[in-house]
mmCIF file of C-alpha atoms in Angstrom:
data_model
loop_
_atom_site.group_PDB
_atom_site.id
_atom_site.type_symbol
_atom_site.label_atom_id
_atom_site.label_comp_id
_atom_site.label_asym_id
_atom_site.label_seq_id
_atom_site.Cartn_x
_atom_site.Cartn_y
_atom_site.Cartn_z
ATOM 1 C CA MET S 1 -8.060 9.799 -9.099
ATOM 2 C CA SER S 2 -6.489 12.590 -11.286
ATOM 3 C CA ASP S 3 -8.435 13.570 -14.453
ATOM 4 C CA ASP S 4 -5.714 12.455 -16.751
ATOM 5 C CA ARG S 5 -5.467 8.984 -15.124
ATOM 6 C CA SER S 6 -9.126 8.409 -15.130
ATOM 7 C CA GLN S 7 -9.157 9.668 -18.806
ATOM 8 C CA ILE S 8 -6.494 7.028 -19.784
ATOM 9 C CA LEU S 9 -8.386 4.352 -17.911
ATOM 10 C CA ASN S 10 -11.600 5.267 -19.671
ATOM 11 C CA MET S 11 -9.712 5.104 -23.187
ATOM 12 C CA LEU S 12 -8.330 1.842 -22.306
ATOM 13 C CA LYS S 13 -11.787 0.520 -21.288
ATOM 14 C CA GLU S 14 -13.466 1.850 -24.617
ATOM 15 C CA GLY S 15 -10.660 0.220 -26.390
ATOM 16 C CA LYS S 16 -9.176 3.264 -27.906
ATOM 17 C CA ILE S 17 -5.744 2.625 -26.616
ATOM 18 C CA SER S 18 -3.982 -0.801 -25.888
ATOM 19 C CA VAL S 19 -2.718 -1.972 -22.530
ATOM 20 C CA SER S 20 0.936 -1.153 -23.296
ATOM 21 C CA GLU S 21 -0.048 2.250 -24.445
ATOM 22 C CA ALA S 22 -2.002 3.006 -21.320
ATOM 23 C CA GLU S 23 0.816 1.766 -19.259
ATOM 24 C CA GLU S 24 3.208 4.296 -21.125
ATOM 25 C CA LEU S 25 0.987 7.050 -20.404
ATOM 26 C CA LEU S 26 0.262 6.141 -16.850
ATOM 27 C CA ASP S 27 4.077 5.828 -16.469
ATOM 28 C CA ALA S 28 4.458 9.324 -18.041
ATOM 29 C CA ILE S 29 1.821 10.853 -15.753
ATOM 30 C CA GLY S 30 3.684 9.498 -12.887
ATOM 31 C CA LYS S 31 6.961 10.913 -13.948
ATOM 32 C CA SER S 32 5.500 14.274 -14.463
ATOM 33 C CA SER S 33 3.598 14.522 -11.419
ATOM 34 C CA ASP S 34 5.431 16.433 -8.693
ATOM 35 C CA ASP S 35 3.813 14.500 -5.819
ATOM 36 C CA SER S 36 3.988 11.108 -7.416
ATOM 37 C CA GLY S 37 6.145 10.089 -4.641
ATOM 38 C CA VAL S 38 8.567 7.907 -6.875
ATOM 39 C CA VAL S 39 12.184 7.922 -5.897
ATOM 40 C CA LYS S 40 14.307 8.619 -8.614
ATOM 41 C CA LYS S 41 17.551 6.841 -8.577
ATOM 42 C CA GLY S 42 20.442 9.064 -7.165
ATOM 43 C CA ALA S 43 18.100 11.595 -5.928
ATOM 44 C CA SER S 44 18.562 12.531 -2.191
ATOM 45 C CA PRO S 45 15.486 11.965 0.225
ATOM 46 C CA PRO S 46 13.389 15.160 -0.041
ATOM 47 C CA SER S 47 13.002 17.489 2.790
ATOM 48 C CA SER S 48 10.526 16.803 5.656
ATOM 49 C CA ARG S 49 7.055 17.652 5.204
ATOM 50 C CA LYS S 50 4.034 18.199 7.588
ATOM 51 C CA ASN S 51 1.939 15.274 6.278
ATOM 52 C CA PRO S 52 4.227 12.659 4.708
ATOM 53 C CA LYS S 53 2.326 10.456 2.162
ATOM 54 C CA TYR S 54 4.780 7.532 1.784
ATOM 55 C CA LEU S 55 7.391 5.701 3.949
ATOM 56 C CA HIS S 56 10.304 4.745 1.878
ATOM 57 C CA ILE S 57 12.770 1.785 2.781
ATOM 58 C CA LYS S 58 15.783 1.489 0.368
ATOM 59 C CA VAL S 59 18.485 -0.964 0.749
ATOM 60 C CA GLU S 60 21.437 -0.796 -1.636
ATOM 61 C CA GLU S 61 23.839 -3.638 -1.467
ATOM 62 C CA ALA S 62 27.413 -3.155 -3.049
ATOM 63 C CA GLY S 63 27.891 -5.877 -5.819
ATOM 64 C CA LYS S 64 30.560 -8.263 -5.767
ATOM 65 C CA ASN S 65 33.602 -7.621 -8.246
ATOM 66 C CA GLY S 66 32.105 -4.267 -9.044
ATOM 67 C CA GLY S 67 28.767 -5.772 -10.291
ATOM 68 C CA LYS S 68 25.287 -4.761 -9.364
ATOM 69 C CA GLY S 69 24.280 -5.585 -5.668
ATOM 70 C CA GLU S 70 20.751 -6.416 -4.507
ATOM 71 C CA ASN S 71 18.444 -3.364 -4.286
ATOM 72 C CA VAL S 72 15.401 -3.191 -2.357
ATOM 73 C CA ASN S 73 13.210 -0.336 -2.753
ATOM 74 C CA ILE S 74 9.753 -0.354 -0.845
ATOM 75 C CA ARG S 75 7.176 2.330 -0.730
ATOM 76 C CA VAL S 76 4.358 1.929 1.866
ATOM 77 C CA PRO S 77 1.679 4.672 1.911
ATOM 78 C CA ILE S 78 1.239 6.235 5.167
ATOM 79 C CA GLN S 79 -2.631 5.926 4.812
ATOM 80 C CA LEU S 80 -2.005 2.125 4.996
ATOM 81 C CA LEU S 81 -0.512 2.708 8.469
ATOM 82 C CA ARG S 82 -3.641 4.659 9.545
ATOM 83 C CA ALA S 83 -5.920 2.062 7.971
ATOM 84 C CA GLY S 84 -3.883 -0.657 9.974
ATOM 85 C CA VAL S 85 -4.417 1.109 13.251
ATOM 86 C CA LYS S 86 -8.173 1.407 12.470
ATOM 87 C CA LEU S 87 -8.170 -2.353 11.696
ATOM 88 C CA ALA S 88 -6.579 -3.078 15.036
ATOM 89 C CA SER S 89 -9.999 -1.849 16.738
ATOM 90 C CA VAL S 90 -11.509 -4.893 15.542
ATOM 91 C CA ILE S 91 -8.813 -7.240 17.056
ATOM 92 C CA PRO S 92 -10.253 -9.219 20.052
ATOM 93 C CA ASP S 93 -9.430 -7.692 23.412
ATOM 94 C CA LYS S 94 -7.640 -10.947 24.398
ATOM 95 C CA ALA S 95 -5.273 -10.632 21.460
ATOM 96 C CA LYS S 96 -4.892 -6.940 21.994
ATOM 97 C CA SER S 97 -3.850 -7.304 25.673
ATOM 98 C CA LYS S 98 -1.276 -10.079 24.416
ATOM 99 C CA VAL S 99 0.333 -7.589 21.998
ATOM 100 C CA ASP S 100 0.416 -4.844 24.492
ATOM 101 C CA THR S 101 2.146 -7.163 26.796
ATOM 102 C CA ALA S 102 4.685 -8.391 24.196
ATOM 103 C CA LEU S 103 5.168 -4.616 23.365
ATOM 104 C CA LYS S 104 5.851 -3.736 26.827
ATOM 105 C CA ASP S 105 8.280 -6.614 27.205
ATOM 106 C CA LYS S 106 10.328 -5.203 24.385
ATOM 107 C CA GLY S 107 10.379 -1.910 26.226
ATOM 108 C CA LEU S 108 7.789 -0.153 24.154
ATOM 109 C CA ASN S 109 5.162 1.283 26.332
ATOM 110 C CA ILE S 110 2.578 1.627 23.698
ATOM 111 C CA SER S 111 -1.194 0.472 23.538
ATOM 112 C CA PHE S 112 -3.340 0.045 20.403
ATOM 113 C CA ASP S 113 -6.024 1.929 22.390
ATOM 114 C CA ASP S 114 -3.790 4.925 22.598
ATOM 115 C CA LEU S 115 -3.062 5.121 18.871
ATOM 116 C CA GLU S 116 -6.057 6.823 17.887
ATOM 117 C CA GLY S 117 -7.429 10.284 16.804
ATOM 118 C CA ASP S 118 -4.900 13.067 17.772
ATOM 119 C CA LYS S 119 -2.139 10.670 18.965
ATOM 120 C CA LEU S 120 -2.203 8.764 15.551
ATOM 121 C CA ASN S 121 -1.908 12.282 13.767
ATOM 122 C CA GLU S 122 0.825 13.282 16.015
ATOM 123 C CA LEU S 123 2.604 10.026 15.279
ATOM 124 C CA VAL S 124 2.260 10.485 11.554
ATOM 125 C CA GLU S 125 3.200 14.053 11.691
ATOM 126 C CA SER S 126 6.340 13.156 13.534
ATOM 127 C CA LEU S 127 7.157 10.604 10.947
ATOM 128 C CA ALA S 128 7.857 13.370 8.488
ATOM 129 C CA GLU S 129 11.041 14.188 10.489
ATOM 130 C CA LEU S 130 12.135 10.517 10.187
ATOM 131 C CA SER S 131 15.227 10.114 8.308
ATOM 132 C CA ILE S 132 17.521 7.021 9.153
ATOM 133 C CA ASP S 133 20.742 6.379 7.032
ATOM 134 C CA ILE S 134 22.741 3.274 7.811
ATOM 135 C CA ASP S 135 25.908 3.237 5.691
ATOM 136 C CA SER S 136 28.290 0.381 5.713
ATOM 137 C CA GLU S 137 30.889 -1.131 3.276
ATOM 138 C CA ASP S 138 28.521 -3.566 2.036
ATOM 139 C CA GLU S 139 25.316 -1.854 2.206
ATOM 140 C CA LYS S 140 23.400 1.307 2.567
ATOM 141 C CA VAL S 141 19.937 1.490 4.202
ATOM 142 C CA THR S 142 17.647 4.575 3.906
ATOM 143 C CA ILE S 143 14.501 5.009 5.556
ATOM 144 C CA PHE S 144 12.611 8.268 5.228
ATOM 145 C CA CYS S 145 9.233 9.797 4.594
ATOM 146 C CA GLU S 146 7.949 12.158 1.915
ATOM 147 C CA MET B 1 -12.496 10.559 -1.300
ATOM 148 C CA MET B 2 -10.868 7.155 -0.925
ATOM 149 C CA LEU B 3 -11.013 5.076 -4.077
ATOM 150 C CA PRO B 4 -9.795 1.480 -4.263
ATOM 151 C CA PRO B 5 -6.707 0.637 -6.406
ATOM 152 C CA ALA B 6 -7.015 0.871 -10.185
ATOM 153 C CA THR B 7 -4.206 -1.000 -11.410
ATOM 154 C CA LEU B 8 -1.668 -3.697 -10.409
ATOM 155 C CA ARG B 9 1.737 -4.086 -12.073
ATOM 156 C CA LEU B 10 3.747 -7.231 -11.305
ATOM 157 C CA ARG B 11 7.000 -7.959 -13.049
ATOM 158 C CA VAL B 12 9.211 -10.950 -12.247
ATOM 159 C CA VAL B 13 12.640 -11.491 -13.993
ATOM 160 C CA GLU B 14 14.567 -14.644 -13.405
ATOM 161 C CA ASN B 15 18.195 -14.960 -14.557
ATOM 162 C CA GLY B 16 17.734 -12.008 -16.850
ATOM 163 C CA ARG B 17 14.666 -13.588 -18.470
ATOM 164 C CA ARG B 18 11.153 -11.984 -17.913
ATOM 165 C CA LYS B 19 9.003 -14.808 -16.338
ATOM 166 C CA ILE B 20 5.904 -12.681 -15.415
ATOM 167 C CA ALA B 21 4.946 -9.142 -16.771
ATOM 168 C CA LEU B 22 1.375 -8.269 -15.754
ATOM 169 C CA TRP B 23 -0.621 -4.985 -15.756
ATOM 170 C CA LEU B 24 -3.948 -5.888 -14.376
ATOM 171 C CA PRO B 25 -6.627 -3.232 -14.658
ATOM 172 C CA ILE B 26 -8.395 -4.256 -11.331
ATOM 173 C CA PHE B 27 -10.574 -1.097 -11.686
ATOM 174 C CA LEU B 28 -12.766 -3.201 -13.998
ATOM 175 C CA LEU B 29 -13.565 -5.345 -11.107
ATOM 176 C CA TRP B 30 -15.012 -2.880 -8.979
ATOM 177 C CA PRO B 31 -18.309 -2.057 -10.838
ATOM 178 C CA PRO B 32 -19.388 -5.724 -11.012
ATOM 179 C CA LEU B 33 -18.391 -6.250 -7.322
ATOM 180 C CA LEU B 34 -20.232 -3.241 -6.269
ATOM 181 C CA LEU B 35 -23.389 -4.554 -8.044
ATOM 182 C CA LEU B 36 -22.899 -8.029 -6.328
ATOM 183 C CA ILE B 37 -22.680 -6.317 -3.016
ATOM 184 C CA VAL B 38 -25.800 -4.205 -3.671
ATOM 185 C CA ALA B 39 -27.716 -7.162 -4.782
ATOM 186 C CA SER B 40 -26.794 -9.294 -1.737
ATOM 187 C CA LEU B 41 -27.068 -6.345 0.753
ATOM 188 C CA PRO B 42 -30.558 -7.410 1.953
ATOM 189 C CA LEU B 43 -29.408 -11.041 2.545
ATOM 190 C CA ILE B 44 -26.240 -9.750 4.278
ATOM 191 C CA LEU B 45 -28.453 -7.412 6.456
ATOM 192 C CA VAL B 46 -30.895 -10.234 7.339
ATOM 193 C CA LEU B 47 -28.050 -12.524 8.298
ATOM 194 C CA ALA B 48 -26.295 -9.752 10.292
ATOM 195 C CA LEU B 49 -29.655 -9.196 12.197
ATOM 196 C CA ALA B 50 -30.126 -12.724 12.642
ATOM 197 C CA PHE B 51 -26.850 -13.358 14.069
ATOM 198 C CA TRP B 52 -26.240 -10.074 16.052
ATOM 199 C CA TRP B 53 -26.445 -12.146 19.238
ATOM 200 C CA HIS B 54 -23.041 -13.497 18.402
ATOM 201 C CA PRO B 55 -19.815 -11.167 19.149
ATOM 202 C CA MET B 56 -18.168 -12.469 15.774
ATOM 203 C CA THR B 57 -20.945 -10.834 13.727
ATOM 204 C CA ARG B 58 -20.456 -7.549 15.418
ATOM 205 C CA LYS B 59 -16.811 -7.728 14.838
ATOM 206 C CA VAL B 60 -17.096 -8.642 11.063
ATOM 207 C CA VAL B 61 -19.856 -5.484 10.703
ATOM 208 C CA LYS B 62 -17.442 -3.253 12.410
ATOM 209 C CA SER B 63 -14.600 -4.441 10.403
ATOM 210 C CA ILE B 64 -16.124 -3.763 6.907
ATOM 211 C CA VAL B 65 -15.389 -0.024 6.715
ATOM 212 C CA PRO B 66 -11.630 -0.443 8.129
ATOM 213 C CA VAL B 67 -11.038 -3.369 5.771
ATOM 214 C CA PHE B 68 -12.240 -1.162 2.782
ATOM 215 C CA GLY B 69 -10.136 1.717 3.991
ATOM 216 C CA ALA B 70 -7.036 -0.614 4.198
ATOM 217 C CA ILE B 71 -7.812 -1.852 0.498
ATOM 218 C CA CYS B 72 -8.132 1.963 -0.555
ATOM 219 C CA SER B 73 -4.936 2.996 1.104
ATOM 220 C CA LEU B 74 -2.916 0.206 -0.817
ATOM 221 C CA ARG B 75 -2.602 2.823 -3.605
ATOM 222 C CA GLY B 76 0.943 3.746 -4.183
ATOM 223 C CA PHE B 77 2.444 0.614 -2.358
ATOM 224 C CA THR B 78 5.460 -0.444 -4.334
ATOM 225 C CA ILE B 79 7.939 -3.250 -3.871
ATOM 226 C CA ASP B 80 11.052 -3.249 -6.099
ATOM 227 C CA ILE B 81 13.711 -5.878 -5.370
ATOM 228 C CA GLU B 82 16.405 -6.394 -7.920
ATOM 229 C CA ASP B 83 19.921 -7.727 -8.370
ATOM 230 C CA GLU B 84 22.013 -8.287 -11.435
ATOM 231 C CA GLU B 85 19.792 -11.073 -12.902
ATOM 232 C CA ASP B 86 16.521 -11.017 -10.932
ATOM 233 C CA GLU B 87 13.825 -8.630 -10.186
ATOM 234 C CA VAL B 88 10.505 -8.599 -8.560
ATOM 235 C CA PHE B 89 8.437 -5.484 -8.988
ATOM 236 C CA ILE B 90 4.836 -5.054 -7.511
ATOM 237 C CA LYS B 91 3.017 -1.723 -7.960
ATOM 238 C CA ILE B 92 -0.393 -0.776 -6.931
ATOM 239 C CA THR B 93 -1.895 2.444 -8.273
#
Protein backbone atom coordinates (compact mmCIF):
# COMPACT_ATOMS: atom_id res chain seq x y z
CA MET A 1 0.00 0.00 0.00
CA SER A 2 1.35 3.44 -0.88
CA ASP A 3 2.14 5.91 1.92
CA ASP A 4 -0.57 8.32 0.76
CA ARG A 5 -3.20 5.62 0.67
CA SER A 6 -2.34 4.28 4.14
CA GLN A 7 -2.25 7.84 5.51
CA ILE A 8 -5.79 8.49 4.21
CA LEU A 9 -7.04 5.21 5.65
CA ASN A 10 -5.45 6.02 9.01
CA MET A 11 -7.08 9.46 9.00
CA LEU A 12 -10.42 7.78 8.32
CA LYS A 13 -9.84 5.26 11.09
CA GLU A 14 -9.02 8.07 13.53
CA GLY A 15 -12.17 9.91 12.47
CA LYS A 16 -10.29 12.95 11.15
CA ILE A 17 -12.05 12.71 7.79
CA SER A 18 -15.41 11.40 6.68
CA VAL A 19 -15.98 8.39 4.42
CA SER A 20 -16.88 10.59 1.44
CA GLU A 21 -13.76 12.74 1.96
CA ALA A 22 -11.61 9.60 2.11
CA GLU A 23 -13.24 8.36 -1.07
CA GLU A 24 -12.50 11.63 -2.86
CA LEU A 25 -8.89 11.59 -1.70
CA LEU A 26 -8.42 7.96 -2.77
CA ASP A 27 -9.93 8.80 -6.16
CA ALA A 28 -7.55 11.75 -6.51
CA ILE A 29 -4.58 9.51 -5.76
CA GLY A 30 -5.82 6.97 -8.26
CA LYS A 31 -6.08 9.61 -10.98
CA SER A 32 -2.67 11.12 -10.32
CA SER A 33 -0.87 7.80 -10.04
CA ASP A 34 0.85 6.82 -13.26
CA ASP A 35 0.49 3.10 -12.76
CA SER A 36 -3.01 3.18 -11.36
CA GLY A 37 -4.13 1.11 -14.30
CA VAL A 38 -7.38 3.04 -14.68
CA VAL A 39 -8.52 3.26 -18.26
CA LYS A 40 -9.50 6.78 -19.15
CA LYS A 41 -12.35 7.06 -21.58
CA GLY A 42 -11.14 7.75 -25.09
CA ALA A 43 -7.59 6.79 -24.27
CA SER A 44 -5.93 4.30 -26.53
CA PRO A 45 -4.60 1.07 -25.04
CA PRO A 46 -1.10 1.61 -23.68
CA SER A 47 1.90 0.09 -25.34
CA SER A 48 2.95 -3.39 -24.30
CA ARG A 49 5.01 -3.84 -21.16
CA LYS A 50 7.23 -6.65 -19.98
CA ASN A 51 5.20 -7.39 -16.86
CA PRO A 52 1.57 -6.44 -17.34
CA LYS A 53 -0.45 -5.73 -14.21
CA TYR A 54 -3.99 -5.84 -15.50
CA LEU A 55 -6.05 -7.51 -18.18
CA HIS A 56 -8.66 -5.12 -19.56
CA ILE A 57 -11.82 -6.19 -21.29
CA LYS A 58 -13.87 -3.39 -22.78
CA VAL A 59 -17.11 -3.74 -24.68
CA GLU A 60 -18.71 -0.63 -26.11
CA GLU A 61 -22.09 -1.03 -27.67
CA ALA A 62 -23.48 1.55 -30.04
CA GLY A 63 -26.66 3.03 -28.61
CA LYS A 64 -29.99 2.94 -30.38
CA ASN A 65 -31.13 6.24 -31.94
CA GLY A 66 -27.84 7.89 -31.07
CA GLY A 67 -28.25 7.15 -27.37
CA LYS A 68 -25.71 5.60 -25.06
CA GLY A 69 -25.26 1.85 -25.50
CA GLU A 70 -24.18 -0.68 -22.95
CA ASN A 71 -20.58 -0.34 -21.88
CA VAL A 72 -18.66 -3.03 -20.08
CA ASN A 73 -15.29 -2.35 -18.55
CA ILE A 74 -13.60 -5.13 -16.63
CA ARG A 75 -10.11 -4.95 -15.17
CA VAL A 76 -8.62 -8.18 -13.85
CA PRO A 77 -5.30 -8.13 -11.99
CA ILE A 78 -2.79 -10.47 -13.63
CA GLN A 79 -1.78 -11.48 -10.11
CA LEU A 80 -5.21 -13.07 -9.81
CA LEU A 81 -4.34 -15.29 -12.77
CA ARG A 82 -1.15 -16.40 -11.04
CA ALA A 83 -3.06 -17.01 -7.79
CA GLY A 84 -5.67 -18.99 -9.69
CA VAL A 85 -3.04 -21.24 -11.21
CA LYS A 86 -1.52 -21.80 -7.75
CA LEU A 87 -4.97 -22.69 -6.45
CA ALA A 88 -5.22 -25.24 -9.22
CA SER A 89 -2.52 -27.24 -7.44
CA VAL A 90 -5.04 -28.15 -4.74
CA ILE A 91 -7.61 -29.41 -7.23
CA PRO A 92 -8.06 -33.19 -6.81
CA ASP A 93 -6.20 -35.23 -9.43
CA LYS A 94 -9.42 -36.76 -10.75
CA ALA A 95 -10.94 -33.33 -11.41
CA LYS A 96 -7.66 -32.10 -12.90
CA SER A 97 -7.53 -34.93 -15.41
CA LYS A 98 -11.15 -34.23 -16.39
CA VAL A 99 -10.29 -30.57 -17.02
CA ASP A 100 -7.21 -31.56 -19.04
CA THR A 101 -9.32 -33.95 -21.13
CA ALA A 102 -11.94 -31.26 -21.74
CA LEU A 103 -9.22 -28.81 -22.80
CA LYS A 104 -7.75 -31.37 -25.18
CA ASP A 105 -11.20 -31.98 -26.65
CA LYS A 106 -11.39 -28.27 -27.40
CA GLY A 107 -8.02 -28.44 -29.13
CA LEU A 108 -6.01 -26.91 -26.29
CA ASN A 109 -3.06 -29.10 -25.45
CA ILE A 110 -2.49 -27.54 -22.03
CA SER A 111 -2.22 -29.20 -18.67
CA PHE A 112 -2.57 -27.50 -15.27
CA ASP A 113 0.65 -29.18 -14.16
CA ASP A 114 2.51 -27.51 -17.03
CA LEU A 115 1.45 -24.05 -15.92
CA GLU A 116 3.92 -23.57 -13.12
CA GLY A 117 7.09 -21.63 -12.49
CA ASP A 118 8.85 -20.42 -15.63
CA LYS A 119 6.08 -21.48 -17.98
CA LEU A 120 3.56 -19.39 -16.07
CA ASN A 121 5.93 -16.40 -16.11
CA GLU A 122 6.41 -16.90 -19.84
CA LEU A 123 2.65 -16.97 -20.35
CA VAL A 124 2.12 -13.81 -18.31
CA GLU A 125 4.95 -12.02 -20.11
CA SER A 126 3.51 -12.97 -23.46
CA LEU A 127 0.17 -11.52 -22.34
CA ALA A 128 1.86 -8.11 -22.44
CA GLU A 129 1.77 -8.39 -26.21
CA LEU A 130 -1.92 -9.26 -26.19
CA SER A 131 -4.17 -6.79 -27.93
CA ILE A 132 -7.47 -7.83 -29.44
CA ASP A 133 -9.70 -5.33 -31.23
CA ILE A 134 -13.00 -6.42 -32.64
CA ASP A 135 -14.83 -3.61 -34.32
CA SER A 136 -18.28 -4.11 -35.77
CA GLU A 137 -21.17 -1.79 -36.58
CA ASP A 138 -22.93 -2.46 -33.30
CA GLU A 139 -20.14 -2.92 -30.85
CA LYS A 140 -16.46 -2.67 -30.22
CA VAL A 141 -14.57 -5.17 -28.11
CA THR A 142 -11.07 -4.42 -26.88
CA ILE A 143 -8.93 -6.79 -24.85
CA PHE A 144 -5.47 -5.73 -23.81
CA CYS A 145 -2.96 -5.89 -20.98
CA GLU A 146 -1.16 -3.03 -19.32
CA MET B 1 4.59 -7.86 0.03
CA MET B 2 1.05 -8.98 -0.62
CA LEU B 3 -1.66 -7.25 1.37
CA PRO B 4 -5.35 -8.08 1.45
CA PRO B 5 -7.81 -5.65 -0.14
CA ALA B 6 -8.46 -2.45 1.81
CA THR B 7 -11.70 -1.12 0.39
CA LEU B 8 -14.65 -2.24 -1.67
CA ARG B 9 -16.78 0.16 -3.67
CA LEU B 10 -20.16 -0.94 -4.89
CA ARG B 11 -22.59 1.21 -6.84
CA VAL B 12 -25.83 0.10 -8.43
CA VAL B 13 -27.95 2.53 -10.42
CA GLU B 14 -31.33 1.42 -11.68
CA ASN B 15 -33.46 3.52 -14.02
CA GLY B 16 -31.25 6.51 -13.33
CA ARG B 17 -31.76 6.22 -9.56
CA ARG B 18 -28.98 5.19 -7.23
CA LYS B 19 -30.04 1.96 -5.52
CA ILE B 20 -26.84 1.04 -3.74
CA ALA B 21 -23.77 3.18 -3.09
CA LEU B 22 -21.37 1.53 -0.69
CA TRP B 23 -17.80 2.24 0.25
CA LEU B 24 -16.76 -0.57 2.54
CA PRO B 25 -13.55 -0.16 4.54
CA ILE B 26 -12.79 -3.87 4.65
CA PHE B 27 -9.31 -3.10 5.99
CA LEU B 28 -11.04 -2.70 9.38
CA LEU B 29 -11.91 -6.40 9.27
CA TRP B 30 -8.36 -7.66 8.93
CA PRO B 31 -6.93 -6.86 12.43
CA PRO B 32 -9.78 -8.59 14.36
CA LEU B 33 -9.70 -11.46 11.87
CA LEU B 34 -5.96 -11.83 12.37
CA LEU B 35 -6.43 -11.88 16.14
CA LEU B 36 -9.14 -14.52 15.76
CA ILE B 37 -6.88 -16.67 13.58
CA VAL B 38 -3.94 -16.34 15.99
CA ALA B 39 -6.20 -17.19 18.95
CA SER B 40 -7.62 -20.26 17.24
CA LEU B 41 -4.31 -21.40 15.73
CA PRO B 42 -3.53 -23.97 18.49
CA LEU B 43 -6.96 -25.56 18.01
CA ILE B 44 -6.54 -25.56 14.23
CA LEU B 45 -3.11 -27.19 14.56
CA VAL B 46 -4.43 -29.88 16.90
CA LEU B 47 -7.35 -30.61 14.57
CA ALA B 48 -5.07 -30.68 11.53
CA LEU B 49 -2.70 -33.15 13.23
CA ALA B 50 -5.58 -35.30 14.45
CA PHE B 51 -7.10 -35.56 11.00
CA TRP B 52 -3.86 -35.53 9.00
CA TRP B 53 -4.55 -39.09 7.84
CA HIS B 54 -7.50 -37.78 5.85
CA PRO B 55 -6.49 -36.53 2.35
CA MET B 56 -8.98 -33.67 2.60
CA THR B 57 -7.14 -32.21 5.62
CA ARG B 58 -3.89 -32.07 3.64
CA LYS B 59 -5.70 -30.40 0.74
CA VAL B 60 -7.22 -27.81 3.04
CA VAL B 61 -3.90 -27.06 4.74
CA LYS B 62 -2.15 -26.83 1.37
CA SER B 63 -4.82 -24.45 0.08
CA ILE B 64 -4.47 -21.88 2.89
CA VAL B 65 -1.61 -19.94 1.29
CA PRO B 66 -3.02 -20.01 -2.29
CA VAL B 67 -6.45 -18.86 -1.03
CA PHE B 68 -4.84 -15.99 0.87
CA GLY B 69 -2.86 -15.16 -2.28
CA ALA B 70 -6.04 -15.15 -4.35
CA ILE B 71 -7.75 -12.81 -1.86
CA CYS B 72 -4.75 -10.46 -1.90
CA SER B 73 -4.57 -10.45 -5.67
CA LEU B 74 -8.14 -9.18 -5.88
CA ARG B 75 -6.78 -5.64 -5.36
CA GLY B 76 -7.46 -3.61 -8.46
CA PHE B 77 -10.27 -5.83 -9.68
CA THR B 78 -12.87 -3.63 -11.32
CA ILE B 79 -16.19 -4.28 -12.99
CA ASP B 80 -18.08 -1.40 -14.56
CA ILE B 81 -21.21 -2.13 -16.59
CA GLU B 82 -23.39 0.76 -17.62
CA ASP B 83 -25.96 1.80 -20.13
CA GLU B 84 -28.17 4.86 -20.39
CA GLU B 85 -30.09 4.26 -17.17
CA ASP B 86 -28.45 1.44 -15.27
CA GLU B 87 -25.01 0.91 -13.85
CA VAL B 88 -23.18 -1.70 -11.81
CA PHE B 89 -19.79 -0.71 -10.49
CA ILE B 90 -17.58 -2.85 -8.29
CA LYS B 91 -14.03 -1.91 -7.41
CA ILE B 92 -11.70 -3.60 -4.97
CA THR B 93 -8.66 -1.61 -3.90
